[in-house]
């Protein structure tokens, strides 16, 4: 699986790696390389969590 990863420097000098297609999937580092290295673990964990995720059924009430 290929993922698009964005790495940006924040205002405090840390680097943030993020996968836009995976909501909430990001990693921080003191260097871009450190942020990217952490991202591999984060993506793996994110995919494992989502594989087991079952959304709650929405209750809908309709007026007739």
mmCIF file of N, CA and C in Angstrom:
data_model
loop_
_atom_site.group_PDB
_atom_site.id
_atom_site.type_symbol
_atom_site.label_atom_id
_atom_site.label_comp_id
_atom_site.label_asym_id
_atom_site.label_seq_id
_atom_site.Cartn_x
_atom_site.Cartn_y
_atom_site.Cartn_z
ATOM 1 N N UNK A 1 0.845 -1.169 0.000
ATOM 2 C CA UNK A 1 0.000 0.000 0.000
ATOM 3 C C UNK A 1 0.897 1.240 0.000
ATOM 4 N N UNK A 2 0.603 2.158 -0.896
ATOM 5 C CA UNK A 2 1.350 3.408 -0.941
ATOM 6 C C UNK A 2 0.476 4.509 -0.365
ATOM 7 N N UNK A 3 1.070 5.315 0.509
ATOM 8 C CA UNK A 3 0.348 6.413 1.138
ATOM 9 C C UNK A 3 1.090 7.719 0.901
ATOM 10 N N UNK A 4 0.342 8.783 0.743
ATOM 11 C CA UNK A 4 0.898 10.121 0.591
ATOM 12 C C UNK A 4 1.120 10.683 1.990
ATOM 13 N N UNK A 5 2.360 11.044 2.314
ATOM 14 C CA UNK A 5 2.706 11.570 3.633
ATOM 15 C C UNK A 5 3.174 13.009 3.480
ATOM 16 N N UNK A 6 2.610 13.901 4.282
ATOM 17 C CA UNK A 6 2.986 15.309 4.296
ATOM 18 C C UNK A 6 3.810 15.556 5.553
ATOM 19 N N UNK A 7 4.963 16.207 5.393
ATOM 20 C CA UNK A 7 5.797 16.561 6.541
ATOM 21 C C UNK A 7 5.959 18.071 6.552
ATOM 22 N N UNK A 8 5.582 18.690 7.666
ATOM 23 C CA UNK A 8 5.686 20.139 7.825
ATOM 24 C C UNK A 8 6.347 20.463 9.157
ATOM 25 N N UNK A 9 7.004 21.594 9.208
ATOM 26 C CA UNK A 9 7.609 22.057 10.456
ATOM 27 C C UNK A 9 6.599 22.944 11.173
ATOM 28 N N UNK A 10 6.387 22.686 12.471
ATOM 29 C CA UNK A 10 5.444 23.510 13.219
ATOM 30 C C UNK A 10 6.150 24.744 13.774
ATOM 31 N N UNK A 11 5.418 25.591 14.456
ATOM 32 C CA UNK A 11 5.977 26.857 14.944
ATOM 33 C C UNK A 11 6.985 26.683 16.070
ATOM 34 N N UNK A 12 7.049 25.487 16.640
ATOM 35 C CA UNK A 12 7.993 25.210 17.723
ATOM 36 C C UNK A 12 9.251 24.514 17.224
ATOM 37 N N UNK A 13 9.339 24.296 15.919
ATOM 38 C CA UNK A 13 10.520 23.660 15.342
ATOM 39 C C UNK A 13 10.450 22.150 15.238
ATOM 40 N N UNK A 14 9.316 21.555 15.613
ATOM 41 C CA UNK A 14 9.143 20.112 15.464
ATOM 42 C C UNK A 14 8.580 19.826 14.075
ATOM 43 N N UNK A 15 8.785 18.610 13.625
ATOM 44 C CA UNK A 15 8.269 18.203 12.327
ATOM 45 C C UNK A 15 7.079 17.278 12.531
ATOM 46 N N UNK A 16 6.032 17.533 11.779
ATOM 47 C CA UNK A 16 4.794 16.761 11.867
ATOM 48 C C UNK A 16 4.606 16.016 10.554
ATOM 49 N N UNK A 17 4.530 14.698 10.637
ATOM 50 C CA UNK A 17 4.235 13.866 9.471
ATOM 51 C C UNK A 17 2.775 13.455 9.577
ATOM 52 N N UNK A 18 2.055 13.581 8.481
ATOM 53 C CA UNK A 18 0.624 13.291 8.484
ATOM 54 C C UNK A 18 0.233 12.580 7.194
ATOM 55 N N UNK A 19 -0.709 11.654 7.321
ATOM 56 C CA UNK A 19 -1.282 10.982 6.156
ATOM 57 C C UNK A 19 -2.694 11.544 5.989
ATOM 58 N N UNK A 20 -2.897 12.444 5.022
ATOM 59 C CA UNK A 20 -4.212 13.074 4.868
ATOM 60 C C UNK A 20 -5.363 12.087 4.656
ATOM 61 N N UNK A 21 -5.102 10.954 4.041
ATOM 62 C CA UNK A 21 -6.174 9.987 3.773
ATOM 63 C C UNK A 21 -6.527 9.123 4.984
ATOM 64 N N UNK A 22 -5.758 9.234 6.078
ATOM 65 C CA UNK A 22 -6.037 8.475 7.299
ATOM 66 C C UNK A 22 -6.267 9.473 8.435
ATOM 67 N N UNK A 23 -7.516 9.845 8.726
ATOM 68 C CA UNK A 23 -7.807 10.865 9.737
ATOM 69 C C UNK A 23 -7.179 10.556 11.093
ATOM 70 N N UNK A 24 -6.495 11.556 11.642
ATOM 71 C CA UNK A 24 -5.879 11.412 12.958
ATOM 72 C C UNK A 24 -4.562 10.683 12.958
ATOM 73 N N UNK A 25 -4.042 10.354 11.808
ATOM 74 C CA UNK A 25 -2.795 9.590 11.696
ATOM 75 C C UNK A 25 -1.634 10.559 11.488
ATOM 76 N N UNK A 26 -0.863 10.801 12.559
ATOM 77 C CA UNK A 26 0.267 11.713 12.459
ATOM 78 C C UNK A 26 1.368 11.311 13.427
ATOM 79 N N UNK A 27 2.553 11.851 13.191
ATOM 80 C CA UNK A 27 3.718 11.557 14.018
ATOM 81 C C UNK A 27 4.551 12.826 14.145
ATOM 82 N N UNK A 28 5.189 13.008 15.295
ATOM 83 C CA UNK A 28 6.054 14.165 15.540
ATOM 84 C C UNK A 28 7.503 13.723 15.636
ATOM 85 N N UNK A 29 8.408 14.640 15.296
ATOM 86 C CA UNK A 29 9.828 14.346 15.438
ATOM 87 C C UNK A 29 10.647 15.620 15.459
ATOM 88 N N UNK A 30 11.867 15.520 15.948
ATOM 89 C CA UNK A 30 12.772 16.676 15.953
ATOM 90 C C UNK A 30 13.368 16.920 14.570
ATOM 91 N N UNK A 31 13.325 15.891 13.716
ATOM 92 C CA UNK A 31 13.797 15.999 12.335
ATOM 93 C C UNK A 31 12.728 15.389 11.431
ATOM 94 N N UNK A 32 12.756 15.714 10.140
ATOM 95 C CA UNK A 32 11.801 15.078 9.231
ATOM 96 C C UNK A 32 11.951 13.557 9.219
ATOM 97 N N UNK A 33 13.181 13.085 9.312
ATOM 98 C CA UNK A 33 13.430 11.641 9.310
ATOM 99 C C UNK A 33 12.823 10.967 10.530
ATOM 100 N N UNK A 34 12.939 11.627 11.691
ATOM 101 C CA UNK A 34 12.374 11.076 12.927
ATOM 102 C C UNK A 34 10.847 11.021 12.842
ATOM 103 N N UNK A 35 10.241 12.055 12.291
ATOM 104 C CA UNK A 35 8.782 12.068 12.127
ATOM 105 C C UNK A 35 8.343 10.964 11.172
ATOM 106 N N UNK A 36 9.092 10.761 10.101
ATOM 107 C CA UNK A 36 8.758 9.725 9.127
ATOM 108 C C UNK A 36 8.934 8.328 9.708
ATOM 109 N N UNK A 37 9.988 8.119 10.485
ATOM 110 C CA UNK A 37 10.220 6.822 11.124
ATOM 111 C C UNK A 37 9.066 6.479 12.062
ATOM 112 N N UNK A 38 8.618 7.455 12.838
ATOM 113 C CA UNK A 38 7.486 7.231 13.732
ATOM 114 C C UNK A 38 6.201 6.958 12.978
ATOM 115 N N UNK A 39 6.093 7.522 11.791
ATOM 116 C CA UNK A 39 4.875 7.368 10.996
ATOM 117 C C UNK A 39 4.636 5.916 10.591
ATOM 118 N N UNK A 40 5.679 5.164 10.345
ATOM 119 C CA UNK A 40 5.511 3.753 9.962
ATOM 120 C C UNK A 40 4.758 2.981 11.045
ATOM 121 N N UNK A 41 5.114 3.192 12.301
ATOM 122 C CA UNK A 41 4.447 2.520 13.417
ATOM 123 C C UNK A 41 3.011 3.019 13.563
ATOM 124 N N UNK A 42 2.830 4.328 13.421
ATOM 125 C CA UNK A 42 1.494 4.910 13.567
ATOM 126 C C UNK A 42 0.540 4.366 12.502
ATOM 127 N N UNK A 43 0.992 4.294 11.260
ATOM 128 C CA UNK A 43 0.144 3.777 10.178
ATOM 129 C C UNK A 43 -0.227 2.320 10.441
ATOM 130 N N UNK A 44 0.733 1.527 10.862
ATOM 131 C CA UNK A 44 0.462 0.115 11.153
ATOM 132 C C UNK A 44 -0.601 -0.020 12.237
ATOM 133 N N UNK A 45 -0.466 0.759 13.314
ATOM 134 C CA UNK A 45 -1.439 0.699 14.404
ATOM 135 C C UNK A 45 -2.800 1.223 13.955
ATOM 136 N N UNK A 46 -2.808 2.288 13.164
ATOM 137 C CA UNK A 46 -4.058 2.870 12.676
ATOM 138 C C UNK A 46 -4.822 1.840 11.854
ATOM 139 N N UNK A 47 -4.118 1.157 10.957
ATOM 140 C CA UNK A 47 -4.760 0.156 10.103
ATOM 141 C C UNK A 47 -5.300 -1.019 10.917
ATOM 142 N N UNK A 48 -4.576 -1.431 11.964
ATOM 143 C CA UNK A 48 -5.050 -2.520 12.823
ATOM 144 C C UNK A 48 -6.326 -2.114 13.558
ATOM 145 N N UNK A 49 -6.336 -0.899 14.076
ATOM 146 C CA UNK A 49 -7.514 -0.412 14.797
ATOM 147 C C UNK A 49 -8.719 -0.341 13.864
ATOM 148 N N UNK A 50 -8.518 0.213 12.680
ATOM 149 C CA UNK A 50 -9.631 0.371 11.749
ATOM 150 C C UNK A 50 -10.129 -0.968 11.207
ATOM 151 N N UNK A 51 -9.264 -1.972 11.147
ATOM 152 C CA UNK A 51 -9.690 -3.297 10.695
ATOM 153 C C UNK A 51 -10.686 -3.912 11.675
ATOM 154 N N UNK A 52 -10.594 -3.531 12.951
ATOM 155 C CA UNK A 52 -11.477 -4.065 13.983
ATOM 156 C C UNK A 52 -12.611 -3.118 14.350
ATOM 157 N N UNK A 53 -12.668 -1.967 13.697
ATOM 158 C CA UNK A 53 -13.652 -0.939 14.031
ATOM 159 C C UNK A 53 -15.020 -1.294 13.470
ATOM 160 N N UNK A 54 -16.017 -1.204 14.316
ATOM 161 C CA UNK A 54 -17.396 -1.400 13.892
ATOM 162 C C UNK A 54 -18.180 -0.170 14.322
ATOM 163 N N UNK A 55 -18.602 0.636 13.364
ATOM 164 C CA UNK A 55 -19.336 1.851 13.733
ATOM 165 C C UNK A 55 -20.658 1.513 14.403
ATOM 166 N N UNK A 56 -21.042 2.378 15.321
ATOM 167 C CA UNK A 56 -22.329 2.197 15.985
ATOM 168 C C UNK A 56 -23.438 2.490 14.982
ATOM 169 N N UNK A 57 -24.509 1.756 15.112
ATOM 170 C CA UNK A 57 -25.647 1.993 14.227
ATOM 171 C C UNK A 57 -26.354 3.262 14.676
ATOM 172 N N UNK A 58 -26.646 4.107 13.722
ATOM 173 C CA UNK A 58 -27.369 5.327 14.039
ATOM 174 C C UNK A 58 -28.853 5.014 14.195
ATOM 175 N N UNK A 59 -29.419 5.580 15.217
ATOM 176 C CA UNK A 59 -30.854 5.419 15.409
ATOM 177 C C UNK A 59 -31.532 6.590 14.711
ATOM 178 N N UNK A 60 -32.438 6.277 13.831
ATOM 179 C CA UNK A 60 -33.149 7.319 13.101
ATOM 180 C C UNK A 60 -34.635 7.227 13.428
ATOM 181 N N UNK A 61 -35.187 8.349 13.748
ATOM 182 C CA UNK A 61 -36.612 8.413 14.063
ATOM 183 C C UNK A 61 -37.280 9.252 12.986
ATOM 184 N N UNK A 62 -38.299 8.675 12.395
ATOM 185 C CA UNK A 62 -39.012 9.367 11.325
ATOM 186 C C UNK A 62 -40.441 9.654 11.769
ATOM 187 N N UNK A 63 -40.916 10.793 11.389
ATOM 188 C CA UNK A 63 -42.303 11.157 11.663
ATOM 189 C C UNK A 63 -43.137 10.852 10.433
ATOM 190 N N UNK A 64 -44.276 10.170 10.650
ATOM 191 C CA UNK A 64 -45.147 9.820 9.512
ATOM 192 C C UNK A 64 -46.392 10.655 9.529
#
